GROMACS .gro file of C-alpha atoms in nm:
model
  292
    1UNK     CA    1   0.000   0.000   0.000
    2UNK     CA    2   0.276   0.246   0.094
    3UNK     CA    3   0.463   0.174  -0.229
    4UNK     CA    4   0.146   0.215  -0.428
    5UNK     CA    5   0.068   0.549  -0.263
    6UNK     CA    6   0.421   0.673  -0.331
    7UNK     CA    7   0.386   0.572  -0.695
    8UNK     CA    8   0.053   0.754  -0.722
    9UNK     CA    9   0.193   1.072  -0.563
   10UNK     CA   10   0.503   1.060  -0.783
   11UNK     CA   11   0.286   1.017  -1.091
   12UNK     CA   12   0.071   1.314  -0.989
   13UNK     CA   13   0.377   1.534  -0.941
   14UNK     CA   14   0.514   1.441  -1.282
   15UNK     CA   15   0.176   1.503  -1.443
   16UNK     CA   16   0.147   1.846  -1.278
   17UNK     CA   17   0.497   1.940  -1.387
   18UNK     CA   18   0.423   1.841  -1.746
   19UNK     CA   19   0.098   2.037  -1.736
   20UNK     CA   20   0.280   2.343  -1.603
   21UNK     CA   21   0.530   2.328  -1.888
   22UNK     CA   22   0.293   2.240  -2.170
   23UNK     CA   23  -0.023   2.419  -2.058
   24UNK     CA   24   0.075   2.691  -1.810
   25UNK     CA   25  -0.201   2.885  -1.642
   26UNK     CA   26  -0.222   3.262  -1.659
   27UNK     CA   27  -0.070   3.291  -1.312
   28UNK     CA   28   0.215   3.062  -1.415
   29UNK     CA   29   0.273   3.271  -1.726
   30UNK     CA   30   0.287   3.584  -1.513
   31UNK     CA   31   0.537   3.417  -1.283
   32UNK     CA   32   0.752   3.316  -1.579
   33UNK     CA   33   0.738   3.671  -1.716
   34UNK     CA   34   0.834   3.824  -1.381
   35UNK     CA   35   1.138   3.601  -1.353
   36UNK     CA   36   1.253   3.624  -1.714
   37UNK     CA   37   1.616   3.741  -1.725
   38UNK     CA   38   1.554   3.907  -2.062
   39UNK     CA   39   1.253   4.116  -1.964
   40UNK     CA   40   1.271   4.496  -1.968
   41UNK     CA   41   1.059   4.711  -1.737
   42UNK     CA   42   0.926   5.063  -1.784
   43UNK     CA   43   0.955   5.332  -1.518
   44UNK     CA   44   0.895   5.704  -1.483
   45UNK     CA   45   1.063   5.991  -1.308
   46UNK     CA   46   0.971   6.354  -1.257
   47UNK     CA   47   1.084   6.620  -1.016
   48UNK     CA   48   0.748   6.691  -0.853
   49UNK     CA   49   0.548   6.418  -0.680
   50UNK     CA   50   0.242   6.360  -0.905
   51UNK     CA   51  -0.007   6.318  -0.622
   52UNK     CA   52  -0.159   6.017  -0.449
   53UNK     CA   53  -0.445   5.990  -0.700
   54UNK     CA   54  -0.201   5.957  -0.989
   55UNK     CA   55  -0.039   5.639  -0.862
   56UNK     CA   56  -0.304   5.383  -0.971
   57UNK     CA   57  -0.301   5.531  -1.323
   58UNK     CA   58   0.078   5.540  -1.344
   59UNK     CA   59   0.104   5.186  -1.207
   60UNK     CA   60  -0.091   5.051  -1.506
   61UNK     CA   61   0.207   5.140  -1.726
   62UNK     CA   62   0.512   5.164  -1.501
   63UNK     CA   63   0.688   4.918  -1.272
   64UNK     CA   64   0.904   5.168  -1.081
   65UNK     CA   65   0.928   5.537  -1.000
   66UNK     CA   66   1.207   5.785  -0.952
   67UNK     CA   67   1.224   5.891  -0.587
   68UNK     CA   68   1.414   6.199  -0.473
   69UNK     CA   69   1.599   6.204  -0.140
   70UNK     CA   70   1.692   6.569  -0.192
   71UNK     CA   71   1.529   6.865  -0.360
   72UNK     CA   72   1.562   6.807  -0.735
   73UNK     CA   73   1.765   7.043  -0.956
   74UNK     CA   74   1.633   7.399  -0.940
   75UNK     CA   75   1.406   7.330  -0.643
   76UNK     CA   76   1.431   7.422  -0.275
   77UNK     CA   77   1.187   7.160  -0.146
   78UNK     CA   78   1.129   6.789  -0.205
   79UNK     CA   79   0.767   6.679  -0.251
   80UNK     CA   80   0.855   6.306  -0.255
   81UNK     CA   81   0.949   6.278   0.112
   82UNK     CA   82   0.717   6.051   0.307
   83UNK     CA   83   0.567   5.882   0.000
   84UNK     CA   84   0.781   5.568  -0.019
   85UNK     CA   85   0.544   5.336   0.168
   86UNK     CA   86   0.243   5.442  -0.038
   87UNK     CA   87   0.436   5.378  -0.361
   88UNK     CA   88   0.562   5.044  -0.230
   89UNK     CA   89   0.212   4.936  -0.123
   90UNK     CA   90   0.092   4.988  -0.480
   91UNK     CA   91   0.367   4.769  -0.621
   92UNK     CA   92   0.619   5.026  -0.741
   93UNK     CA   93   0.989   4.963  -0.741
   94UNK     CA   94   1.229   5.254  -0.709
   95UNK     CA   95   1.500   5.463  -0.873
   96UNK     CA   96   1.639   5.649  -0.572
   97UNK     CA   97   1.793   5.988  -0.657
   98UNK     CA   98   2.012   6.247  -0.488
   99UNK     CA   99   2.108   6.579  -0.650
  100UNK     CA  100   2.472   6.605  -0.748
  101UNK     CA  101   2.674   6.928  -0.754
  102UNK     CA  102   2.766   7.134  -1.056
  103UNK     CA  103   3.134   7.152  -1.144
  104UNK     CA  104   3.144   7.521  -1.056
  105UNK     CA  105   3.040   7.434  -0.700
  106UNK     CA  106   3.356   7.229  -0.648
  107UNK     CA  107   3.665   7.432  -0.563
  108UNK     CA  108   3.943   7.173  -0.562
  109UNK     CA  109   3.991   6.796  -0.558
  110UNK     CA  110   4.036   6.796  -0.181
  111UNK     CA  111   3.727   7.008  -0.119
  112UNK     CA  112   3.531   6.801  -0.372
  113UNK     CA  113   3.625   6.475  -0.199
  114UNK     CA  114   3.517   6.616   0.135
  115UNK     CA  115   3.185   6.731  -0.011
  116UNK     CA  116   3.132   6.390  -0.174
  117UNK     CA  117   3.166   6.221   0.165
  118UNK     CA  118   2.933   6.467   0.336
  119UNK     CA  119   2.669   6.442   0.062
  120UNK     CA  120   2.682   6.062   0.070
  121UNK     CA  121   2.622   6.056   0.444
  122UNK     CA  122   2.328   6.296   0.407
  123UNK     CA  123   2.184   6.084   0.125
  124UNK     CA  124   2.224   5.763   0.327
  125UNK     CA  125   2.056   5.919   0.631
  126UNK     CA  126   1.766   6.036   0.415
  127UNK     CA  127   1.735   5.690   0.257
  128UNK     CA  128   1.727   5.524   0.597
  129UNK     CA  129   1.473   5.776   0.727
  130UNK     CA  130   1.249   5.701   0.425
  131UNK     CA  131   1.270   5.328   0.497
  132UNK     CA  132   1.494   5.218   0.212
  133UNK     CA  133   1.678   4.899   0.305
  134UNK     CA  134   2.052   4.857   0.341
  135UNK     CA  135   2.234   4.798   0.011
  136UNK     CA  136   1.977   4.994  -0.187
  137UNK     CA  137   2.133   5.190  -0.474
  138UNK     CA  138   2.128   5.570  -0.459
  139UNK     CA  139   2.181   5.736  -0.797
  140UNK     CA  140   2.366   6.067  -0.796
  141UNK     CA  141   2.202   6.306  -1.044
  142UNK     CA  142   2.470   6.455  -1.273
  143UNK     CA  143   2.318   6.707  -1.512
  144UNK     CA  144   2.639   6.802  -1.692
  145UNK     CA  145   2.741   6.628  -2.011
  146UNK     CA  146   3.076   6.565  -2.174
  147UNK     CA  147   3.407   6.529  -1.995
  148UNK     CA  148   3.403   6.597  -1.621
  149UNK     CA  149   3.689   6.780  -1.446
  150UNK     CA  150   3.928   6.596  -1.212
  151UNK     CA  151   3.762   6.751  -0.907
  152UNK     CA  152   3.429   6.592  -1.004
  153UNK     CA  153   3.590   6.250  -1.026
  154UNK     CA  154   3.738   6.306  -0.679
  155UNK     CA  155   3.387   6.387  -0.556
  156UNK     CA  156   3.248   6.069  -0.713
  157UNK     CA  157   3.511   5.838  -0.564
  158UNK     CA  158   3.445   5.984  -0.219
  159UNK     CA  159   3.069   5.952  -0.278
  160UNK     CA  160   3.106   5.581  -0.352
  161UNK     CA  161   3.326   5.513  -0.049
  162UNK     CA  162   3.108   5.704   0.197
  163UNK     CA  163   2.787   5.541   0.072
  164UNK     CA  164   2.945   5.198   0.114
  165UNK     CA  165   3.048   5.282   0.470
  166UNK     CA  166   2.691   5.398   0.536
  167UNK     CA  167   2.547   5.068   0.416
  168UNK     CA  168   2.421   5.173   0.071
  169UNK     CA  169   2.543   5.130  -0.285
  170UNK     CA  170   2.628   5.402  -0.534
  171UNK     CA  171   2.494   5.478  -0.878
  172UNK     CA  172   2.501   5.771  -1.116
  173UNK     CA  173   2.244   5.926  -1.345
  174UNK     CA  174   2.443   6.077  -1.630
  175UNK     CA  175   2.463   6.133  -2.004
  176UNK     CA  176   2.511   5.835  -2.231
  177UNK     CA  177   2.537   6.057  -2.539
  178UNK     CA  178   2.860   6.134  -2.728
  179UNK     CA  179   2.986   6.492  -2.714
  180UNK     CA  180   3.214   6.620  -2.989
  181UNK     CA  181   3.526   6.777  -2.839
  182UNK     CA  182   3.675   6.868  -3.177
  183UNK     CA  183   3.959   6.712  -3.367
  184UNK     CA  184   3.754   6.398  -3.430
  185UNK     CA  185   3.744   6.333  -3.053
  186UNK     CA  186   3.418   6.245  -2.879
  187UNK     CA  187   3.349   6.170  -2.516
  188UNK     CA  188   3.056   6.007  -2.336
  189UNK     CA  189   3.007   6.113  -1.974
  190UNK     CA  190   2.935   5.760  -1.851
  191UNK     CA  191   3.257   5.637  -2.014
  192UNK     CA  192   3.451   5.927  -1.865
  193UNK     CA  193   3.321   5.840  -1.518
  194UNK     CA  194   3.395   5.472  -1.566
  195UNK     CA  195   3.752   5.547  -1.673
  196UNK     CA  196   3.827   5.748  -1.356
  197UNK     CA  197   3.677   5.528  -1.084
  198UNK     CA  198   4.011   5.373  -0.984
  199UNK     CA  199   3.857   5.043  -0.883
  200UNK     CA  200   3.533   5.182  -0.740
  201UNK     CA  201   3.201   5.030  -0.851
  202UNK     CA  202   2.894   5.213  -0.975
  203UNK     CA  203   2.559   5.135  -1.133
  204UNK     CA  204   2.474   5.347  -1.438
  205UNK     CA  205   2.146   5.512  -1.527
  206UNK     CA  206   2.210   5.689  -1.857
  207UNK     CA  207   2.003   5.931  -2.059
  208UNK     CA  208   1.996   5.928  -2.437
  209UNK     CA  209   1.680   6.074  -2.589
  210UNK     CA  210   1.818   6.099  -2.944
  211UNK     CA  211   1.592   5.934  -3.204
  212UNK     CA  212   1.724   5.681  -3.290
  213UNK     CA  213   1.807   5.486  -3.075
  214UNK     CA  214   1.528   5.626  -2.859
  215UNK     CA  215   1.170   5.531  -2.957
  216UNK     CA  216   1.061   5.874  -2.834
  217UNK     CA  217   0.770   5.928  -2.597
  218UNK     CA  218   0.652   5.570  -2.607
  219UNK     CA  219   0.547   5.292  -2.371
  220UNK     CA  220   0.597   4.984  -2.590
  221UNK     CA  221   0.481   4.643  -2.458
  222UNK     CA  222   0.833   4.513  -2.518
  223UNK     CA  223   1.058   4.804  -2.420
  224UNK     CA  224   1.413   4.820  -2.551
  225UNK     CA  225   1.681   4.699  -2.309
  226UNK     CA  226   1.915   4.952  -2.145
  227UNK     CA  227   2.200   4.837  -2.368
  228UNK     CA  228   2.005   4.970  -2.670
  229UNK     CA  229   2.099   5.317  -2.544
  230UNK     CA  230   2.446   5.254  -2.684
  231UNK     CA  231   2.592   5.198  -2.335
  232UNK     CA  232   2.637   4.824  -2.294
  233UNK     CA  233   2.688   4.842  -1.917
  234UNK     CA  234   2.384   5.062  -1.841
  235UNK     CA  235   2.135   4.926  -1.587
  236UNK     CA  236   1.872   5.190  -1.671
  237UNK     CA  237   1.808   5.395  -1.986
  238UNK     CA  238   1.611   5.719  -1.981
  239UNK     CA  239   1.493   5.739  -2.342
  240UNK     CA  240   1.233   6.018  -2.321
  241UNK     CA  241   1.246   6.351  -2.139
  242UNK     CA  242   0.993   6.626  -2.070
  243UNK     CA  243   1.002   6.872  -2.227
  244UNK     CA  244   1.152   6.711  -2.535
  245UNK     CA  245   1.485   6.840  -2.660
  246UNK     CA  246   1.410   6.939  -3.016
  247UNK     CA  247   1.766   6.907  -3.141
  248UNK     CA  248   1.768   6.535  -3.056
  249UNK     CA  249   1.405   6.434  -3.104
  250UNK     CA  250   1.315   6.566  -3.450
  251UNK     CA  251   1.267   6.216  -3.592
  252UNK     CA  252   1.024   6.115  -3.318
  253UNK     CA  253   0.857   6.452  -3.255
  254UNK     CA  254   0.514   6.307  -3.335
  255UNK     CA  255   0.536   6.073  -3.035
  256UNK     CA  256   0.531   6.371  -2.797
  257UNK     CA  257   0.231   6.587  -2.709
  258UNK     CA  258   0.210   6.912  -2.909
  259UNK     CA  259   0.322   7.099  -2.597
  260UNK     CA  260   0.652   6.909  -2.615
  261UNK     CA  261   0.599   6.693  -2.309
  262UNK     CA  262   0.563   6.318  -2.259
  263UNK     CA  263   0.246   6.195  -2.087
  264UNK     CA  264   0.139   5.853  -1.969
  265UNK     CA  265  -0.162   5.678  -2.128
  266UNK     CA  266  -0.463   5.745  -1.908
  267UNK     CA  267  -0.357   6.097  -1.813
  268UNK     CA  268  -0.645   6.264  -1.995
  269UNK     CA  269  -0.580   6.604  -1.838
  270UNK     CA  270  -0.207   6.595  -1.913
  271UNK     CA  271  -0.124   6.664  -1.552
  272UNK     CA  272   0.203   6.470  -1.519
  273UNK     CA  273   0.473   6.529  -1.778
  274UNK     CA  274   0.728   6.253  -1.738
  275UNK     CA  275   1.067   6.116  -1.825
  276UNK     CA  276   1.043   5.751  -1.932
  277UNK     CA  277   1.296   5.479  -1.852
  278UNK     CA  278   1.375   5.117  -1.937
  279UNK     CA  279   1.552   4.886  -1.693
  280UNK     CA  280   1.641   4.522  -1.659
  281UNK     CA  281   1.476   4.517  -1.314
  282UNK     CA  282   1.135   4.619  -1.184
  283UNK     CA  283   1.316   4.769  -0.883
  284UNK     CA  284   1.644   4.912  -1.014
  285UNK     CA  285   1.751   5.059  -0.677
  286UNK     CA  286   1.657   4.741  -0.488
  287UNK     CA  287   1.453   4.969  -0.265
  288UNK     CA  288   1.122   4.784  -0.241
  289UNK     CA  289   1.203   4.559   0.054
  290UNK     CA  290   1.123   4.667   0.405
  291UNK     CA  291   1.395   4.769   0.647
  292UNK     CA  292   1.477   4.480   0.884
   0.00000   0.00000   0.00000
């Protein structure tokens, strides 16, 4: 009897496994899709928090959201603070951001390194206060393109070290677009950063809204992978910006709203003009887990 029961159970397991493979249910298909190593996920970012009522609409299209730990560029206040748990409860992953300095704000390599350490500690404290778990990635927002000065690289190396000591990981948001320096020489900011890290490790979120390779203001069902940006090592690709930059987006101008911005499907009032991103993870900052 025992042997017979074992044989019956074993047969049932084999039958279920075959059925899963040959005739997967919708839930099984969703599970396979979530765990596919080749899947690309869409996300949005914008400087101003869109409002609680916007989240269910945005979640229909996007898997993750940009989340500022500091006031964004040009702002004195940060409207995202205190919203992490609400976003997480609705299934969003995160791109965690902290505003980086401009080159003119850095006086020397020594001063820049000191500022990089201080800023990293402030960013880590803000991340912890917002509930982001240890080892989450904080992306430093670098708005300048082209080749960065030596003092900026000193800042970045100190930023990486101080974040690591504070229990978080470092990333950068930067240009992935070539800049002509003359004399047949071009430079890409992400490459320039990578070449000056001196053994430090970063994750890269690059922007390249030039059409092509960008599809423009689009939310395709099968988004392009970050490597399609032209930066093979990118973890995230921002391929659409609001407002659109006309000098780069002429070939895909029709994909943007006539006012030049990019809006999500379902935003009938055009309330939230967005930047759109593609990533190989639905939680590029690994910020969705709860703090222990």
